[in-house]
């Protein structure tokens, strides 16, 4: 029987300063983005818009702001709206945890719109460059979730070789290591698909649409192995909150992809 390794969440202690693994995974996510975006701007179809390295630095600033603000607000609104409506000040308590990918994603969309407006570029000029660079960050952050022993999976069969007990869950049930599933699915697999798709020039908006569709589908599937939040449980149709938040991504992504290619055909 496998048991979650119970990693020390503090990677390095320097006197009163504690550096957490979770923070390091975010730093890794930003580092991967900088490296991959730097490669993307060398592609001829991106270079003709006038991208330079300094733009990537600015883009990262906008993106980090969108992730933090959107992720926190999304968690408060999507997962605990009643609680935070009565404890408004605690919305600012980011050190207590509570971030939503879908909220962070919406925050990034707004941040990218502001960046595009500043540069005088079309929205898809920015999002099509960013989209293939995002999944490696998802890999890093999901590994951080696993190190913290959080977002554990639903109960798994004892015959599953990698099923494990997550002591943080307060039970001795064997569970799916769902953060690893998400790191491999909406992280590594999505990165490979997106990077291959973005290697050739595509109609404006196609790469962005593919990310929406790909992430939405992979996250929806992963939620079947992830334990729903105990304060929410399963929602309508037996779907989790994460699945319901993924449905609009799938619908919008698919519709956008069809629209983009039909527009080109016309």
mmCIF file of C-alpha atoms in Angstrom:
data_model
loop_
_atom_site.group_PDB
_atom_site.id
_atom_site.type_symbol
_atom_site.label_atom_id
_atom_site.label_comp_id
_atom_site.label_asym_id
_atom_site.label_seq_id
_atom_site.Cartn_x
_atom_site.Cartn_y
_atom_site.Cartn_z
ATOM 1 C CA UNK A 1 0.000 0.000 0.000
ATOM 2 C CA UNK A 2 1.379 3.391 -1.003
ATOM 3 C CA UNK A 3 1.159 6.347 1.363
ATOM 4 C CA UNK A 4 1.645 9.936 0.316
ATOM 5 C CA UNK A 5 5.294 10.772 1.156
ATOM 6 C CA UNK A 6 4.324 13.683 3.442
ATOM 7 C CA UNK A 7 6.854 16.118 2.056
ATOM 8 C CA UNK A 8 7.896 19.037 4.209
ATOM 9 C CA UNK A 9 6.104 21.967 2.501
ATOM 10 C CA UNK A 10 9.088 24.181 3.344
ATOM 11 C CA UNK A 11 11.850 23.653 0.803
ATOM 12 C CA UNK A 12 14.371 25.970 2.460
ATOM 13 C CA UNK A 13 14.469 27.804 5.788
ATOM 14 C CA UNK A 14 16.668 30.888 6.003
ATOM 15 C CA UNK A 15 16.207 32.206 9.508
ATOM 16 C CA UNK A 16 12.668 33.597 9.705
ATOM 17 C CA UNK A 17 12.262 33.256 5.931
ATOM 18 C CA UNK A 18 10.572 30.050 4.782
ATOM 19 C CA UNK A 19 10.631 29.173 1.097
ATOM 20 C CA UNK A 20 7.810 26.768 0.277
ATOM 21 C CA UNK A 21 7.820 24.169 -2.462
ATOM 22 C CA UNK A 22 4.496 25.511 -3.699
ATOM 23 C CA UNK A 23 6.014 28.944 -4.209
ATOM 24 C CA UNK A 24 8.935 27.380 -6.047
ATOM 25 C CA UNK A 25 6.556 25.567 -8.408
ATOM 26 C CA UNK A 26 4.998 28.921 -9.316
ATOM 27 C CA UNK A 27 8.469 30.326 -9.937
ATOM 28 C CA UNK A 28 9.183 27.320 -12.170
ATOM 29 C CA UNK A 29 5.908 27.947 -14.007
ATOM 30 C CA UNK A 30 6.911 31.541 -14.711
ATOM 31 C CA UNK A 31 10.400 30.449 -15.764
ATOM 32 C CA UNK A 32 9.014 27.899 -18.239
ATOM 33 C CA UNK A 33 6.730 30.566 -19.642
ATOM 34 C CA UNK A 34 9.594 33.000 -20.202
ATOM 35 C CA UNK A 35 11.675 30.350 -21.973
ATOM 36 C CA UNK A 36 8.891 29.044 -24.196
ATOM 37 C CA UNK A 37 7.499 32.485 -25.049
ATOM 38 C CA UNK A 38 11.027 33.556 -25.991
ATOM 39 C CA UNK A 39 11.102 30.717 -28.494
ATOM 40 C CA UNK A 40 7.629 31.516 -29.778
ATOM 41 C CA UNK A 41 8.436 35.115 -30.708
ATOM 42 C CA UNK A 42 11.106 33.830 -33.097
ATOM 43 C CA UNK A 43 8.453 32.126 -35.221
ATOM 44 C CA UNK A 44 7.976 34.190 -38.423
ATOM 45 C CA UNK A 45 4.201 34.546 -37.984
ATOM 46 C CA UNK A 46 4.752 36.033 -34.511
ATOM 47 C CA UNK A 47 7.885 38.019 -35.360
ATOM 48 C CA UNK A 48 6.064 40.003 -38.053
ATOM 49 C CA UNK A 49 3.941 41.621 -35.354
ATOM 50 C CA UNK A 50 7.085 43.119 -33.835
ATOM 51 C CA UNK A 51 7.452 41.006 -30.690
ATOM 52 C CA UNK A 52 10.697 41.622 -28.782
ATOM 53 C CA UNK A 53 12.119 40.104 -25.602
ATOM 54 C CA UNK A 54 11.050 43.076 -23.480
ATOM 55 C CA UNK A 55 7.443 42.335 -24.445
ATOM 56 C CA UNK A 56 7.724 38.914 -22.780
ATOM 57 C CA UNK A 57 8.923 40.536 -19.556
ATOM 58 C CA UNK A 58 5.945 42.906 -19.607
ATOM 59 C CA UNK A 59 3.591 40.089 -20.533
ATOM 60 C CA UNK A 60 4.766 38.037 -17.551
ATOM 61 C CA UNK A 61 4.020 40.948 -15.208
ATOM 62 C CA UNK A 62 0.488 41.273 -16.577
ATOM 63 C CA UNK A 63 0.008 37.511 -16.460
ATOM 64 C CA UNK A 64 1.191 37.118 -12.856
ATOM 65 C CA UNK A 65 -1.142 39.905 -11.776
ATOM 66 C CA UNK A 66 -4.023 38.227 -13.603
ATOM 67 C CA UNK A 67 -3.256 34.817 -12.092
ATOM 68 C CA UNK A 68 -3.057 36.065 -8.518
ATOM 69 C CA UNK A 69 -6.025 38.451 -8.569
ATOM 70 C CA UNK A 70 -8.232 36.274 -10.779
ATOM 71 C CA UNK A 71 -7.282 33.041 -9.030
ATOM 72 C CA UNK A 72 -8.136 34.432 -5.611
ATOM 73 C CA UNK A 73 -11.345 36.152 -6.634
ATOM 74 C CA UNK A 74 -12.392 33.089 -8.620
ATOM 75 C CA UNK A 75 -11.959 30.846 -5.604
ATOM 76 C CA UNK A 76 -13.976 33.191 -3.412
ATOM 77 C CA UNK A 77 -16.780 33.581 -5.969
ATOM 78 C CA UNK A 78 -16.926 30.070 -7.434
ATOM 79 C CA UNK A 79 -16.306 27.965 -4.339
ATOM 80 C CA UNK A 80 -17.179 29.917 -1.154
ATOM 81 C CA UNK A 81 -19.312 32.918 -2.126
ATOM 82 C CA UNK A 82 -21.468 32.803 1.012
ATOM 83 C CA UNK A 83 -18.494 32.686 3.367
ATOM 84 C CA UNK A 84 -16.524 35.476 1.712
ATOM 85 C CA UNK A 85 -19.584 37.691 1.341
ATOM 86 C CA UNK A 86 -19.668 37.726 5.139
ATOM 87 C CA UNK A 87 -15.859 37.947 5.561
ATOM 88 C CA UNK A 88 -14.844 40.369 2.835
ATOM 89 C CA UNK A 89 -11.489 41.216 4.379
ATOM 90 C CA UNK A 90 -10.427 37.566 4.187
ATOM 91 C CA UNK A 91 -10.518 37.770 0.392
ATOM 92 C CA UNK A 92 -7.096 39.383 0.801
ATOM 93 C CA UNK A 93 -5.730 36.529 2.964
ATOM 94 C CA UNK A 94 -4.004 34.733 0.067
ATOM 95 C CA UNK A 95 -1.487 33.156 2.459
ATOM 96 C CA UNK A 96 -4.282 31.003 3.858
ATOM 97 C CA UNK A 97 -4.675 29.287 0.488
ATOM 98 C CA UNK A 98 -7.550 29.115 -1.939
ATOM 99 C CA UNK A 99 -6.874 29.700 -5.629
ATOM 100 C CA UNK A 100 -9.004 28.721 -8.606
ATOM 101 C CA UNK A 101 -7.512 27.839 -11.993
ATOM 102 C CA UNK A 102 -10.648 28.969 -13.782
ATOM 103 C CA UNK A 103 -10.598 32.269 -11.896
ATOM 104 C CA UNK A 104 -6.910 32.715 -12.642
ATOM 105 C CA UNK A 105 -7.615 31.961 -16.276
ATOM 106 C CA UNK A 106 -10.270 34.672 -16.450
ATOM 107 C CA UNK A 107 -7.891 37.053 -14.710
ATOM 108 C CA UNK A 108 -5.210 36.320 -17.291
ATOM 109 C CA UNK A 109 -7.676 36.915 -20.136
ATOM 110 C CA UNK A 110 -8.371 40.374 -18.764
ATOM 111 C CA UNK A 111 -4.671 41.048 -18.217
ATOM 112 C CA UNK A 112 -3.846 39.990 -21.775
ATOM 113 C CA UNK A 113 -6.571 42.292 -23.111
ATOM 114 C CA UNK A 114 -4.952 45.200 -21.260
ATOM 115 C CA UNK A 115 -1.531 44.229 -22.620
ATOM 116 C CA UNK A 116 -2.860 43.952 -26.194
ATOM 117 C CA UNK A 117 -4.517 47.351 -25.882
ATOM 118 C CA UNK A 118 -1.291 48.887 -24.606
ATOM 119 C CA UNK A 119 0.637 47.496 -27.591
ATOM 120 C CA UNK A 120 -2.080 48.271 -30.124
ATOM 121 C CA UNK A 121 -2.278 44.618 -31.172
ATOM 122 C CA UNK A 122 -5.281 42.414 -31.757
ATOM 123 C CA UNK A 123 -6.298 40.195 -28.845
ATOM 124 C CA UNK A 124 -5.491 36.954 -30.654
ATOM 125 C CA UNK A 125 -2.016 38.240 -31.539
ATOM 126 C CA UNK A 126 -1.278 37.974 -27.817
ATOM 127 C CA UNK A 127 -3.338 34.947 -26.772
ATOM 128 C CA UNK A 128 -2.149 32.764 -29.662
ATOM 129 C CA UNK A 129 1.437 33.289 -28.538
ATOM 130 C CA UNK A 130 0.669 32.697 -24.861
ATOM 131 C CA UNK A 131 -1.526 29.586 -25.152
ATOM 132 C CA UNK A 132 1.173 26.974 -25.966
ATOM 133 C CA UNK A 133 3.334 28.298 -23.118
ATOM 134 C CA UNK A 134 0.767 27.734 -20.346
ATOM 135 C CA UNK A 135 0.589 23.914 -19.877
ATOM 136 C CA UNK A 136 4.139 23.554 -18.521
ATOM 137 C CA UNK A 137 3.129 25.904 -15.742
ATOM 138 C CA UNK A 138 0.172 23.642 -15.005
ATOM 139 C CA UNK A 139 2.588 20.711 -14.673
ATOM 140 C CA UNK A 140 4.658 22.638 -12.134
ATOM 141 C CA UNK A 141 1.720 23.824 -10.026
ATOM 142 C CA UNK A 142 0.029 20.409 -9.969
ATOM 143 C CA UNK A 143 3.285 18.904 -8.738
ATOM 144 C CA UNK A 144 3.160 21.535 -6.014
ATOM 145 C CA UNK A 145 -0.347 20.334 -5.117
ATOM 146 C CA UNK A 146 0.974 16.779 -4.848
ATOM 147 C CA UNK A 147 3.917 17.834 -2.666
ATOM 148 C CA UNK A 148 1.434 19.585 -0.351
ATOM 149 C CA UNK A 149 -0.734 16.461 -0.262
ATOM 150 C CA UNK A 150 -3.794 18.455 -1.339
ATOM 151 C CA UNK A 151 -6.526 18.053 -3.966
ATOM 152 C CA UNK A 152 -6.407 14.310 -3.380
ATOM 153 C CA UNK A 153 -8.385 11.929 -5.538
ATOM 154 C CA UNK A 154 -11.519 9.886 -5.102
ATOM 155 C CA UNK A 155 -11.418 6.407 -3.636
ATOM 156 C CA UNK A 156 -9.500 3.942 -5.821
ATOM 157 C CA UNK A 157 -9.486 0.175 -6.104
ATOM 158 C CA UNK A 158 -6.841 -1.672 -4.108
ATOM 159 C CA UNK A 159 -5.837 -3.323 -7.383
ATOM 160 C CA UNK A 160 -4.602 0.009 -8.757
ATOM 161 C CA UNK A 161 -0.793 -0.159 -8.355
ATOM 162 C CA UNK A 162 -0.374 3.572 -7.716
ATOM 163 C CA UNK A 163 -3.392 4.102 -5.453
ATOM 164 C CA UNK A 164 -2.269 5.758 -2.244
ATOM 165 C CA UNK A 165 -3.447 6.976 1.127
ATOM 166 C CA UNK A 166 -3.457 10.732 1.644
ATOM 167 C CA UNK A 167 -3.237 11.251 5.443
ATOM 168 C CA UNK A 168 -4.278 14.890 4.955
ATOM 169 C CA UNK A 169 -7.720 13.621 3.912
ATOM 170 C CA UNK A 170 -8.301 12.340 7.444
ATOM 171 C CA UNK A 171 -9.038 8.802 6.212
ATOM 172 C CA UNK A 172 -7.074 5.671 5.387
ATOM 173 C CA UNK A 173 -8.852 5.186 2.051
ATOM 174 C CA UNK A 174 -6.797 4.366 -1.014
ATOM 175 C CA UNK A 175 -7.175 7.213 -3.461
ATOM 176 C CA UNK A 176 -6.216 8.277 -6.958
ATOM 177 C CA UNK A 177 -3.197 10.636 -6.936
ATOM 178 C CA UNK A 178 -5.249 13.102 -8.961
ATOM 179 C CA UNK A 179 -2.729 15.987 -8.897
ATOM 180 C CA UNK A 180 -0.364 13.722 -10.835
ATOM 181 C CA UNK A 181 -3.127 12.842 -13.296
ATOM 182 C CA UNK A 182 -3.704 16.542 -13.887
ATOM 183 C CA UNK A 183 0.012 17.229 -14.238
ATOM 184 C CA UNK A 184 0.204 14.550 -16.933
ATOM 185 C CA UNK A 185 -3.102 15.337 -18.667
ATOM 186 C CA UNK A 186 -3.898 19.044 -18.699
ATOM 187 C CA UNK A 187 -0.189 19.687 -18.210
ATOM 188 C CA UNK A 188 2.215 17.479 -20.160
ATOM 189 C CA UNK A 189 -0.214 16.002 -22.715
ATOM 190 C CA UNK A 190 -1.803 19.374 -23.416
ATOM 191 C CA UNK A 191 1.636 20.944 -23.813
ATOM 192 C CA UNK A 192 2.653 18.374 -26.424
ATOM 193 C CA UNK A 193 -0.601 18.820 -28.361
ATOM 194 C CA UNK A 194 -0.465 22.603 -28.183
ATOM 195 C CA UNK A 195 3.211 22.857 -29.101
ATOM 196 C CA UNK A 196 2.748 20.611 -32.133
ATOM 197 C CA UNK A 197 -0.364 22.528 -33.226
ATOM 198 C CA UNK A 198 1.388 25.883 -32.837
ATOM 199 C CA UNK A 199 4.455 24.853 -34.842
ATOM 200 C CA UNK A 200 2.722 25.932 -38.045
ATOM 201 C CA UNK A 201 1.000 29.214 -38.880
ATOM 202 C CA UNK A 202 -2.686 29.053 -37.979
ATOM 203 C CA UNK A 203 -5.603 31.442 -38.497
ATOM 204 C CA UNK A 204 -5.847 34.107 -35.807
ATOM 205 C CA UNK A 205 -7.607 32.636 -32.781
ATOM 206 C CA UNK A 206 -7.110 28.966 -33.697
ATOM 207 C CA UNK A 207 -4.343 28.296 -31.161
ATOM 208 C CA UNK A 208 -6.312 30.060 -28.425
ATOM 209 C CA UNK A 209 -9.420 28.054 -29.291
ATOM 210 C CA UNK A 210 -7.471 24.807 -29.198
ATOM 211 C CA UNK A 211 -6.228 25.594 -25.695
ATOM 212 C CA UNK A 212 -9.747 26.318 -24.443
ATOM 213 C CA UNK A 213 -11.071 23.117 -25.945
ATOM 214 C CA UNK A 214 -8.129 20.941 -24.912
ATOM 215 C CA UNK A 215 -7.894 22.143 -21.343
ATOM 216 C CA UNK A 216 -11.653 22.022 -20.844
ATOM 217 C CA UNK A 217 -11.918 18.417 -22.034
ATOM 218 C CA UNK A 218 -8.880 17.190 -20.084
ATOM 219 C CA UNK A 219 -9.890 18.968 -16.878
ATOM 220 C CA UNK A 220 -13.451 17.676 -17.183
ATOM 221 C CA UNK A 221 -12.141 14.107 -17.434
ATOM 222 C CA UNK A 222 -9.645 14.531 -14.586
ATOM 223 C CA UNK A 223 -12.422 15.666 -12.262
ATOM 224 C CA UNK A 224 -13.855 12.131 -12.297
ATOM 225 C CA UNK A 225 -10.774 11.061 -10.326
ATOM 226 C CA UNK A 226 -10.505 14.112 -8.051
ATOM 227 C CA UNK A 227 -12.387 14.289 -4.757
ATOM 228 C CA UNK A 228 -14.947 17.127 -4.902
ATOM 229 C CA UNK A 229 -14.542 19.881 -2.333
ATOM 230 C CA UNK A 230 -16.240 18.657 0.834
ATOM 231 C CA UNK A 231 -18.082 21.956 1.296
ATOM 232 C CA UNK A 232 -19.571 21.665 -2.212
ATOM 233 C CA UNK A 233 -19.836 17.989 -3.091
ATOM 234 C CA UNK A 234 -21.205 17.076 -6.493
ATOM 235 C CA UNK A 235 -23.512 19.461 -8.303
ATOM 236 C CA UNK A 236 -26.242 18.913 -10.905
ATOM 237 C CA UNK A 237 -25.864 15.823 -13.130
ATOM 238 C CA UNK A 238 -23.371 14.450 -10.615
ATOM 239 C CA UNK A 239 -20.673 16.791 -11.913
ATOM 240 C CA UNK A 240 -18.188 18.612 -9.728
ATOM 241 C CA UNK A 241 -17.781 22.381 -9.630
ATOM 242 C CA UNK A 242 -14.573 21.997 -11.654
ATOM 243 C CA UNK A 243 -16.492 20.163 -14.378
ATOM 244 C CA UNK A 244 -19.197 22.803 -14.560
ATOM 245 C CA UNK A 245 -16.539 25.504 -14.836
ATOM 246 C CA UNK A 246 -14.855 23.543 -17.627
ATOM 247 C CA UNK A 247 -17.991 23.187 -19.751
ATOM 248 C CA UNK A 248 -17.960 26.848 -20.927
ATOM 249 C CA UNK A 249 -14.309 26.441 -21.940
ATOM 250 C CA UNK A 250 -15.185 23.445 -24.115
ATOM 251 C CA UNK A 251 -18.213 25.156 -25.678
ATOM 252 C CA UNK A 252 -16.438 28.457 -26.356
ATOM 253 C CA UNK A 253 -13.293 26.705 -27.584
ATOM 254 C CA UNK A 254 -15.185 24.494 -30.019
ATOM 255 C CA UNK A 255 -17.345 27.369 -31.296
ATOM 256 C CA UNK A 256 -14.322 29.627 -31.714
ATOM 257 C CA UNK A 257 -12.412 26.949 -33.604
ATOM 258 C CA UNK A 258 -15.305 26.412 -36.023
ATOM 259 C CA UNK A 259 -15.761 30.166 -36.493
ATOM 260 C CA UNK A 260 -12.046 30.741 -37.135
ATOM 261 C CA UNK A 261 -11.793 28.134 -39.868
ATOM 262 C CA UNK A 262 -15.129 29.011 -41.456
ATOM 263 C CA UNK A 263 -14.063 32.648 -41.606
ATOM 264 C CA UNK A 264 -10.846 31.648 -43.350
ATOM 265 C CA UNK A 265 -12.779 29.499 -45.820
ATOM 266 C CA UNK A 266 -14.980 32.481 -46.677
#
